[in-house]
Each structure stands twice: as structure tokens, then as C-alpha cells.
Short mmCIF file of C-alpha atoms and ligand atoms in Angstrom, two decimals:
data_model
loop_
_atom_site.label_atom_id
_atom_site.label_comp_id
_atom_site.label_asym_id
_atom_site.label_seq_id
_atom_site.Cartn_x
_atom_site.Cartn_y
_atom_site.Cartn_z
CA UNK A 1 14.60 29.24 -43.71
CA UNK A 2 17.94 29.54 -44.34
CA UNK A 3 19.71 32.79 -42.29
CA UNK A 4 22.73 34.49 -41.20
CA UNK A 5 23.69 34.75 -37.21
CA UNK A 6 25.65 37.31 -35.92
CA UNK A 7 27.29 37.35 -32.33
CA UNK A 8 29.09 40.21 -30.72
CA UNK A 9 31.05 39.27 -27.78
CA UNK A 10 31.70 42.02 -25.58
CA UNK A 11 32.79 42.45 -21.80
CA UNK A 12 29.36 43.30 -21.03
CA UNK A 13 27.13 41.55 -23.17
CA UNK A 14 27.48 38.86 -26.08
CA UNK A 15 24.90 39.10 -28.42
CA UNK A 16 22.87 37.19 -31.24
CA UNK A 17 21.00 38.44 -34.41
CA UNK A 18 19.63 35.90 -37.40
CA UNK A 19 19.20 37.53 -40.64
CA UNK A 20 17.31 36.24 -43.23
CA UNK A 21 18.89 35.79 -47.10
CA UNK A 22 16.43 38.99 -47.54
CA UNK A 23 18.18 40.99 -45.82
CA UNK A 24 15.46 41.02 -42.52
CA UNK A 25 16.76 40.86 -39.24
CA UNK A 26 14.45 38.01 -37.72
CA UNK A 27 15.80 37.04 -34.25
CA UNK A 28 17.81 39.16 -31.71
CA UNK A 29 19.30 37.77 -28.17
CA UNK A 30 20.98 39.78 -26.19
CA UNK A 31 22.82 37.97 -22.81
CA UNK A 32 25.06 39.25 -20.21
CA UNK A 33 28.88 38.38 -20.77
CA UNK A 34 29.73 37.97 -17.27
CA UNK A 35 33.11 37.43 -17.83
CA UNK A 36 33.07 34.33 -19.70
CA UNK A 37 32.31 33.93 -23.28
CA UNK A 38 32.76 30.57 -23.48
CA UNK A 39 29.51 30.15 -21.43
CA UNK A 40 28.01 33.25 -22.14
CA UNK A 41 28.06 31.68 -26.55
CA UNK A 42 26.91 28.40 -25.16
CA UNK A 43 24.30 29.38 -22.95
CA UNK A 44 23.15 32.04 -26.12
CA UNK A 45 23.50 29.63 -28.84
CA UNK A 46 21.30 26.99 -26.36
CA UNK A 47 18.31 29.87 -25.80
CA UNK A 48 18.55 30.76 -28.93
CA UNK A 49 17.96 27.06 -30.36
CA UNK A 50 15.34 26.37 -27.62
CA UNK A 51 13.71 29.75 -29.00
CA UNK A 52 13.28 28.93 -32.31
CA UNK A 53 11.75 25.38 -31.66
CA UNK A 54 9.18 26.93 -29.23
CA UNK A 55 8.74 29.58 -32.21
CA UNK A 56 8.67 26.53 -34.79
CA UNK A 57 11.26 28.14 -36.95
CA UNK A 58 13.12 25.69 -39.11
CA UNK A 59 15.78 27.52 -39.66
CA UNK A 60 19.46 26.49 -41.65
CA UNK A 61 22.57 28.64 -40.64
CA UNK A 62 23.80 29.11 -43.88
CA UNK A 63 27.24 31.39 -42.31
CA UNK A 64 28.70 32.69 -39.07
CA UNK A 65 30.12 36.15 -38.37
CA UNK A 66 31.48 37.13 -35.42
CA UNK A 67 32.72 40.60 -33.60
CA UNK A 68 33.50 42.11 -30.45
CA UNK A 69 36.68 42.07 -28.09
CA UNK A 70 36.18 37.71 -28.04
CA UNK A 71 35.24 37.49 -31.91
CA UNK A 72 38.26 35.34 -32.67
CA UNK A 73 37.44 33.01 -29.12
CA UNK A 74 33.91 32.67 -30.27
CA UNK A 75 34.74 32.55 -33.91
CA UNK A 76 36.99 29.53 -33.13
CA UNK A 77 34.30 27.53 -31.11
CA UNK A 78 31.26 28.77 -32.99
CA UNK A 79 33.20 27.97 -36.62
CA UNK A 80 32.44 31.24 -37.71
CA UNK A 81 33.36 32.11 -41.51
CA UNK A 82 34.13 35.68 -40.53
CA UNK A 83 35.74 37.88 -38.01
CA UNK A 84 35.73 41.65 -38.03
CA UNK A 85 36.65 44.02 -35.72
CA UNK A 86 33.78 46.04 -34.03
CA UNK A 87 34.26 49.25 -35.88
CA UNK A 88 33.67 47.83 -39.50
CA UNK A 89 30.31 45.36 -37.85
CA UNK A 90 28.67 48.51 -36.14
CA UNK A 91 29.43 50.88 -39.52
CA UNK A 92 28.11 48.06 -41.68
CA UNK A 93 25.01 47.26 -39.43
CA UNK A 94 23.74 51.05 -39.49
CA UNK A 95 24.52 51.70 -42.62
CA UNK A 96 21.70 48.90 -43.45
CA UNK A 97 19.10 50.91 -41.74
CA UNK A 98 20.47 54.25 -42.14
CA UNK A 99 21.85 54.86 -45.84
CA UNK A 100 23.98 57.93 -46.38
CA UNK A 101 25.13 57.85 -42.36
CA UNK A 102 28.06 59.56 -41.71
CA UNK A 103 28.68 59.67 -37.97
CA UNK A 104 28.32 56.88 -35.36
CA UNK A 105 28.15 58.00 -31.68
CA UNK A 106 28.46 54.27 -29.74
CA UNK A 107 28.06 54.10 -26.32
CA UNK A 108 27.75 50.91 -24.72
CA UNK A 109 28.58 49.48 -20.74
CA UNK A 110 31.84 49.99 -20.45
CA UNK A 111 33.68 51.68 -23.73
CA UNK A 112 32.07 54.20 -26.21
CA UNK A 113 33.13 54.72 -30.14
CA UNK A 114 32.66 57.45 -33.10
CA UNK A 115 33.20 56.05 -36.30
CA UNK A 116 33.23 58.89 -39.63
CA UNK A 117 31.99 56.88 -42.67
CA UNK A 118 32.14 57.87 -46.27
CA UNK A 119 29.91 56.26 -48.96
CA UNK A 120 29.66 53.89 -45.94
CA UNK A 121 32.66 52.94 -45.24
CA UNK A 122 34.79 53.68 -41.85
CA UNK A 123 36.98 56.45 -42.51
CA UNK A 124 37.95 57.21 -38.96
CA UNK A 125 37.39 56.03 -35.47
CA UNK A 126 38.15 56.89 -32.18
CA UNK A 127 37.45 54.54 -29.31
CA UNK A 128 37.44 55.02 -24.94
CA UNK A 129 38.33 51.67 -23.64
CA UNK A 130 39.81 53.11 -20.10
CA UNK A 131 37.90 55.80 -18.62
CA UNK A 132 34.02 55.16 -17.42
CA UNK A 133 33.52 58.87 -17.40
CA UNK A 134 32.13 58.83 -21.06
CA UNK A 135 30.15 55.29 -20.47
CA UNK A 136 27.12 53.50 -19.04
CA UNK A 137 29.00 52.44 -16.07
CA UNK A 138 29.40 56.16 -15.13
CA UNK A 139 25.66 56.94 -15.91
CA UNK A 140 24.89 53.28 -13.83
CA UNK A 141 26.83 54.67 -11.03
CA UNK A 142 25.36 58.24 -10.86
CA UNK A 143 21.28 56.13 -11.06
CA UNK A 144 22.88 53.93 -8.27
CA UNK A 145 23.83 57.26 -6.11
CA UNK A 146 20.35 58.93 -6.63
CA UNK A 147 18.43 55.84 -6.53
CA UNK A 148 16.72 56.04 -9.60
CA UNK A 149 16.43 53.06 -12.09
CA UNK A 150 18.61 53.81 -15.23
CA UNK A 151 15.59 52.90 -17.19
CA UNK A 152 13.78 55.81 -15.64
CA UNK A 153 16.97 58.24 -16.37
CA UNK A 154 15.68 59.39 -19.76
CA UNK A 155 11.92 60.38 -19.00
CA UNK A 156 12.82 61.96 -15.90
CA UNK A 157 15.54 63.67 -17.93
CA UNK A 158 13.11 65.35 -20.80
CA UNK A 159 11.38 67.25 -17.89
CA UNK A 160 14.21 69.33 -16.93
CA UNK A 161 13.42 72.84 -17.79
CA UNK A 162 17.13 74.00 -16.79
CA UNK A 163 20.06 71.01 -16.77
CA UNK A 164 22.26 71.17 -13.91
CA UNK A 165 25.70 72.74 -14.97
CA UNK A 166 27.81 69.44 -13.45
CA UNK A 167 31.74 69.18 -13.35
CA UNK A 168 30.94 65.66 -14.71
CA UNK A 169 34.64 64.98 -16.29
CA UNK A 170 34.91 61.61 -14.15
CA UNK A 171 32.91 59.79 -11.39
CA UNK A 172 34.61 61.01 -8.43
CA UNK A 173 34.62 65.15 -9.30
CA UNK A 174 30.74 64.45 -10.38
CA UNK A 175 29.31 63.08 -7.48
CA UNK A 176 31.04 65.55 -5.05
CA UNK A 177 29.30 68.43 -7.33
CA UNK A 178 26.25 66.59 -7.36
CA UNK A 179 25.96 66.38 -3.68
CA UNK A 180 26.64 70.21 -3.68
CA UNK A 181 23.85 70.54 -6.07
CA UNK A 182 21.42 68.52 -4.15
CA UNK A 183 21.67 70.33 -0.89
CA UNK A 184 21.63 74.10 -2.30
CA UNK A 185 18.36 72.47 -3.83
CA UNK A 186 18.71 71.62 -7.38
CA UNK A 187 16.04 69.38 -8.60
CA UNK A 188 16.20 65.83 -9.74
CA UNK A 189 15.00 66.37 -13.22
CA UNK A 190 17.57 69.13 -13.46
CA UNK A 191 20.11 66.81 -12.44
CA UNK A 192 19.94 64.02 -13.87
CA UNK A 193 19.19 66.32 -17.49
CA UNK A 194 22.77 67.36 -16.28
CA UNK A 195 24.10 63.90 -15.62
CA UNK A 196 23.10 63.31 -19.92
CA UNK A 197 24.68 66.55 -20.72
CA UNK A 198 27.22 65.63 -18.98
CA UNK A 199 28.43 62.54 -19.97
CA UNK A 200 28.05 63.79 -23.54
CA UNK A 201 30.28 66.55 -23.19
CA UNK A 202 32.93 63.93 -21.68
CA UNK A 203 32.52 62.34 -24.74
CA UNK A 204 32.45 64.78 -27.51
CA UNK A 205 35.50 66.45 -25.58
CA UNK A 206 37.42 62.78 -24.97
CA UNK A 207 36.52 60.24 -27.85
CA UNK A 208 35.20 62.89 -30.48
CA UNK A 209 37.69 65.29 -29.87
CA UNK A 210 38.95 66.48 -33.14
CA UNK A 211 36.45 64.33 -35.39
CA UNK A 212 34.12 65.46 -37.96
CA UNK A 213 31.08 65.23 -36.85
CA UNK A 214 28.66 65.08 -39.97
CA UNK A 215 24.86 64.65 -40.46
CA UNK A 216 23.16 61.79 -40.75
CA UNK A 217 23.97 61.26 -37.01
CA UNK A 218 23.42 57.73 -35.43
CA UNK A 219 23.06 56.91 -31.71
CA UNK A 220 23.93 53.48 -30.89
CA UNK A 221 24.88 50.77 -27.94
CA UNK A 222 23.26 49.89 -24.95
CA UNK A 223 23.06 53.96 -23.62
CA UNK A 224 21.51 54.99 -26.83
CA UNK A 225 18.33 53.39 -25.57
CA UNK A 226 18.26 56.78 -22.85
CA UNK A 227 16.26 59.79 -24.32
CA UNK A 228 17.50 61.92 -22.04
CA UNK A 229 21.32 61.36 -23.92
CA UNK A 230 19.86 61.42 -27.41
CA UNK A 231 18.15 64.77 -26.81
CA UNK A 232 21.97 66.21 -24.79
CA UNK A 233 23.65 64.92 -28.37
CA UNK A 234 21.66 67.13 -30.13
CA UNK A 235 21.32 70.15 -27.90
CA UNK A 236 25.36 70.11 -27.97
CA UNK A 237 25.57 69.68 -31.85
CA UNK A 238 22.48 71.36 -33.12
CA UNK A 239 21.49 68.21 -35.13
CA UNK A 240 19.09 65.38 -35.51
CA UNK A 241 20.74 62.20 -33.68
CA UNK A 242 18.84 59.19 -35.27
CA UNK A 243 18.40 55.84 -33.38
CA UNK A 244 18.25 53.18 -35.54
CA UNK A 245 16.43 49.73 -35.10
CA UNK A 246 18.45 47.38 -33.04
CA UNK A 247 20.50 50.05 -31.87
CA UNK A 248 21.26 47.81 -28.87
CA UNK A 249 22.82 45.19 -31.53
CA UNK A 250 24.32 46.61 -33.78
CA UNK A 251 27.33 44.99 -33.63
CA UNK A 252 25.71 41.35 -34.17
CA UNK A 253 23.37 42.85 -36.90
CA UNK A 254 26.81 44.03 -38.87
CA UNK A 255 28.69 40.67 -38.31
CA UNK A 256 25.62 39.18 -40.00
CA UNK A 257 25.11 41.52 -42.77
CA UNK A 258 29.14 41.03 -43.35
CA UNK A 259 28.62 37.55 -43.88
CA UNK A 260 25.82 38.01 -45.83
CA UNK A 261 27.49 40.11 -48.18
CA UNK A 262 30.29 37.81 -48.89
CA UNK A 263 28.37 34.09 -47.57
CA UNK A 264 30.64 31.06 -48.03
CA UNK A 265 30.12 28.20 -50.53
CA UNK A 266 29.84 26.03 -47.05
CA UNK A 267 29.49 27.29 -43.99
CA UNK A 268 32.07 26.17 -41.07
CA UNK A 269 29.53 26.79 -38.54
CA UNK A 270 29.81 23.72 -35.75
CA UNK A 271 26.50 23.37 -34.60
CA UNK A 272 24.35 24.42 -31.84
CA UNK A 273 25.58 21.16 -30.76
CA UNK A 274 29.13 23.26 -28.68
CA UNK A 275 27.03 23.78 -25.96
CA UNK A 276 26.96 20.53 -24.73
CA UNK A 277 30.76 20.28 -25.79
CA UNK A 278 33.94 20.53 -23.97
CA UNK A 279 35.60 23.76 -24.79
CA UNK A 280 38.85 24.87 -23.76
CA UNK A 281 40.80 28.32 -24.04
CA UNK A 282 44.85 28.09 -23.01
CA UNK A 283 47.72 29.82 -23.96
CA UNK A 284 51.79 29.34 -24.64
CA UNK A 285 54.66 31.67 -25.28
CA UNK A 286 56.66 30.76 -29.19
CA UNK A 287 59.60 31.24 -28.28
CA UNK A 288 61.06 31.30 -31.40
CA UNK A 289 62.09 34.16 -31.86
CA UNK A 290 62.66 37.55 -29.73
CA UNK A 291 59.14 38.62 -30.34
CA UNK A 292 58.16 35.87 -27.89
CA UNK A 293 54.32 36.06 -28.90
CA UNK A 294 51.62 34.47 -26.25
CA UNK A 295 49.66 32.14 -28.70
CA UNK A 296 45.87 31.54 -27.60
CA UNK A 297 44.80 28.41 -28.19
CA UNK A 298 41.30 26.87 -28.31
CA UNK A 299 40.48 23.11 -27.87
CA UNK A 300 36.84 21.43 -28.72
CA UNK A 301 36.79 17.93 -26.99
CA UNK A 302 40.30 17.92 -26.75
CA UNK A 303 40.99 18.69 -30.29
CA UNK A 304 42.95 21.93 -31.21
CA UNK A 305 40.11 24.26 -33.25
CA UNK A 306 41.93 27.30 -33.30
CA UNK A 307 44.98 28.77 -32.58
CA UNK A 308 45.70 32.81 -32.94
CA UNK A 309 48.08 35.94 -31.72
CA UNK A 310 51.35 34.59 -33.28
CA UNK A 311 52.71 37.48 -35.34
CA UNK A 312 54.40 35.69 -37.83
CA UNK A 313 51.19 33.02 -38.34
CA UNK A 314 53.80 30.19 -37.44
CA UNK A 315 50.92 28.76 -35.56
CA UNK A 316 47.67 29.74 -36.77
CA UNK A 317 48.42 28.72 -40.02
CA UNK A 318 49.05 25.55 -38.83
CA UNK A 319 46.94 22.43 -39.29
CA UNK A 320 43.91 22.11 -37.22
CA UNK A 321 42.45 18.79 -35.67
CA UNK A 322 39.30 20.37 -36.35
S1 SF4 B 401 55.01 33.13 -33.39
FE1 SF4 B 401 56.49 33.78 -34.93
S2 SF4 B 401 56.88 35.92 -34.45
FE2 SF4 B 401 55.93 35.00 -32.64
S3 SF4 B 401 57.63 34.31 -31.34
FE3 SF4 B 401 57.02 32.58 -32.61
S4 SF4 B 401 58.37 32.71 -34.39
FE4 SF4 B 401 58.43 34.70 -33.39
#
């Protein structure tokens, strides 16, 4: 079968999606980051292989797209034919399952995103890269404090009868109120319902601030998978907030569909072989001229693969061993 594969490479997690030339999304992966996507690609692209035997799925990677904060790294070592930014993957992966979308609400580990999209296009985005407050991490933090799993923080959400008024605007003011609410005997549905509402005031105040927020509403990212959140978004804007499938992948579902839309006459894609490869990520300063640019550079077995974040494309334009 001949497919598609998307990977998102975030600071979290780095994820994998194969879609089919019909369009069907038939293999997801999703693996922790941990601060090295080097090893996070090569231990995915290794599962995923290992998967698909065990699955007996012959299947021909027919193009490579690639997003997220290490899409060039990963493009470089993976020989991806594309490279988009994460805005354009996660508007063009929704917009697959949800036609005539015009908001995305993103909220993943560590950073969050709107996106406004005309006739499905991005129109306007807004992204938090620097505060937690609007974030999984904050809502990870707050489950740590009252010892509740964060998969249970939803359910026990959607029985609060009355959410807990919180001064949630960052971690440190939230907890201190939270206490307070705890001991003059708040309960815990009530506050962790006020946790959700919470966080998604920080966020329509913070990321959202000032965008138009239009119906069809989508609810995406590793947070959207919390009821309790879905159910805040649409008290606070009075509308339906759709979650759409693989709304925890979005991003590798888009860089698929991307390359889908526009597949190459040959793929570059190197192989599942790079896992067992010797890959290499340095860096060097030009020099040659005042904009003194720090040029990444990305070596397979020795051999230079890819080089990128020269201004001028001095270097990455340059010709490659591989
Ligand atoms: S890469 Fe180009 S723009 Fe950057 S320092 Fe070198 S010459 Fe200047």
C-alpha cells in the first residue's frame, strides 16, 4: 500500500501518522520527545516499522512531510519532501475532518495556538510559547498538587454543579487561591471544574485576545482530550467546540495531507534504515557578513544532509553529500 507519513516534532512529543493515497489516516504513533529528536524520529520511525510487520502491512512511503519546532532537523534526516510550519499542518489536518472550520483552539504540553481560517486557509494566528498558565503543564501541575490523575481531570470536572471562581492567571497566584479554597471547603469537583475554566479564560484572555472567534469551533492538542476543558470552551463562548478525530495529531495528520496534496514525482524519503545510522546535528557562525547567522548543520554517516538558518541561503543552497 503505498501511503503518506507525517511527523510532528515537538518539545513534548514527536509524532507519526500514515495516510493512505485515499485520503484515510491508517497508522498513528505518538512518542515522547524527551529532548532529543534525533532519537525520539529514530526510535518512532523503528516502532513504527516493527508495527507494521507485526500488522503485516506492506506498505511503500510514497512522500515525507514534516512539522513542528524540529521539522527542518527531522526533515533533513528523515529526507522529507516537505516542511511546514505548525500553523498551516494543524489548519490543513482539521480542515480534512472538519470542512467549513473556522477557529482552531490548540492546546498542547507546553504552548497553545488559535488559528482563524477562511475557505480553509490560515488567516490569523496567535501562539503562547512562554507562559504555562494557558497549557497542559499548568493543568499537569494543578493534578500533581491535588493528586488526581490528569486523565481523571475531565470526568471529575463534568460533576461540578458550581466551578470554583479561581484567580488562575499563572501557577503560583492559582495554587495559593486553591489552597484558600480547599480549607474554607470547596469541593474537588468544583475545583478542578474551576481549574478548566480557568485555564480557558487564561487563554481566551492571553492567546485569543482580540481574535475572531467563529463557529465551526475545533478543540485540538494533547489537552483537548479533557472534557472538562471542552465543556469550559463552550460555557465561555456559548458555542459548540468540536473535537475532531486525531485531535492528539493533528499536526502529523496535516504534514501528511500537505504532502499528499502536492506528492513528489520521487520521494527523498531515506529509509527506515536512519535508525541504525549515525546522525549528527552541529552548528557554525558565517561570518561573512555582519548578520553573522549560526548555520545548523546535519550530518548522516559523516556526510553533510542538510544545512539551514543562513539568511542569505549561502549555505543551504549549497551542494549536499547526500
Ligand atoms: S549566511 Fe549569508 S547572511 Fe548569513 S552571515 Fe553568512 S553571508 Fe551573511
Amino acid at each position: 500500500m503505498k501511503c503518506y507519513l507525517g511527523i510532528d516534532v515537538g518539545s513534548i512529543s514527536t509524532n507519526f501518522v500514515l495516510v493512505n493515497e485515499a485520503g484515510e489516516v491508517i497508522y498513528t504513533l505518538y512518542i515522547r520527545t524527551e529532548g532529543n529528536p534525533i532519537k525520539a524520529v529514530q526510535a518512532g520511525l523503528t516502532m513504527l516499522k516493527q508495527n507494521l510487520s507485526e500488522k503485516k502491512m506492506d506498505v511503500e512511503v510514497i512522500g515525507v512531510g514534516t512539522t513542528g519546532s524540529a521539522r527542518y532537523l527531522v526533515g533533513a534526516i528523515t529526507g522529507a519532501d516537505l516542511m511546514k510550519n505548525e500553523i498551516t499542518a494543524h489548519a490543513r489536518g482539521a480542515s480534512q475532518f472538519v470542512p467549513g472550520l473556522r477557529t482552531i483552539l490548540e492546546i498542547g504540553g507546553q504552548d497553545s495556538k488559535i488559528v482563524i481560517l477562511e475557505d480553509g486557509s490560515s488567516v490569523d494566528f496567535a501562539m503562547n510559547l512562554i507562559c504555562s498558565a494557558g497549557t497542559g503543564a499548568f493543568l499537569d501541575a494543578q493534578a500533581n498538587r491535588l493528586k488526581i490523575p490528569i486523565e481523571d481531570f475531565g470526568d471529575i470536572a463534568l460533576r461540578s454543579k458550581k466551578p470554583t471562581q479561581l484567580g488562575a492567571r499563572c501557577t503560583v497566584f492559582c495554587e495559593s487561591d486553591m489552597i484558600h479554597k480547599q480549607q474554607i471547603g470547596h469541593s474537588t469537583e468544583d475545583i478542578v471544574a474551576g481549574l478548566c475554566h480557568g485555564l480557558v479564560r487564561n487563554f481566551l484572555s492571553s492567546v485569543a485576545k482580540g481574535k475572531n472567534i467563529k463557529s465551526k469551533i475545533v478543540f485540538q492538542g494533547g489537552v483537548s482530550e479533557n472534557k472538562g476543558i471542552k465543556k469550559a470552551f463552550e460555557d465561555a463562548l456559548q458555542e459548540e467546540v468540536i473535537i475532531p478525530p486525531y485531535n492528539t495529531v493533528m499536526g502529523a495528520v496535516g504534514a501528511a495531507f500537505l504532502v499528499r496534496d502536492k506528492p513528489p514525482e520521487k520521494t527523498k524519503f531515506l529509509g527506515f534504515d536512519i535508525t541504525e545510522r549515525d546522525i549528527r546535528c552541529s552548528s557554525f557562525n558565517c561570518g561573512g557578513c555582519p548578520n553573522n547567522c549560526e548555520v545548523i548543520e546535519t550530518r548522516i554517516d559523516g556526510k553533510v544532509a542538510a544545512r539551514w538558518g543562513d539568511r542569505c541561503g549561502k549555505w543551504s543552497t549549497m551542494k549536499l553529500d547526500i
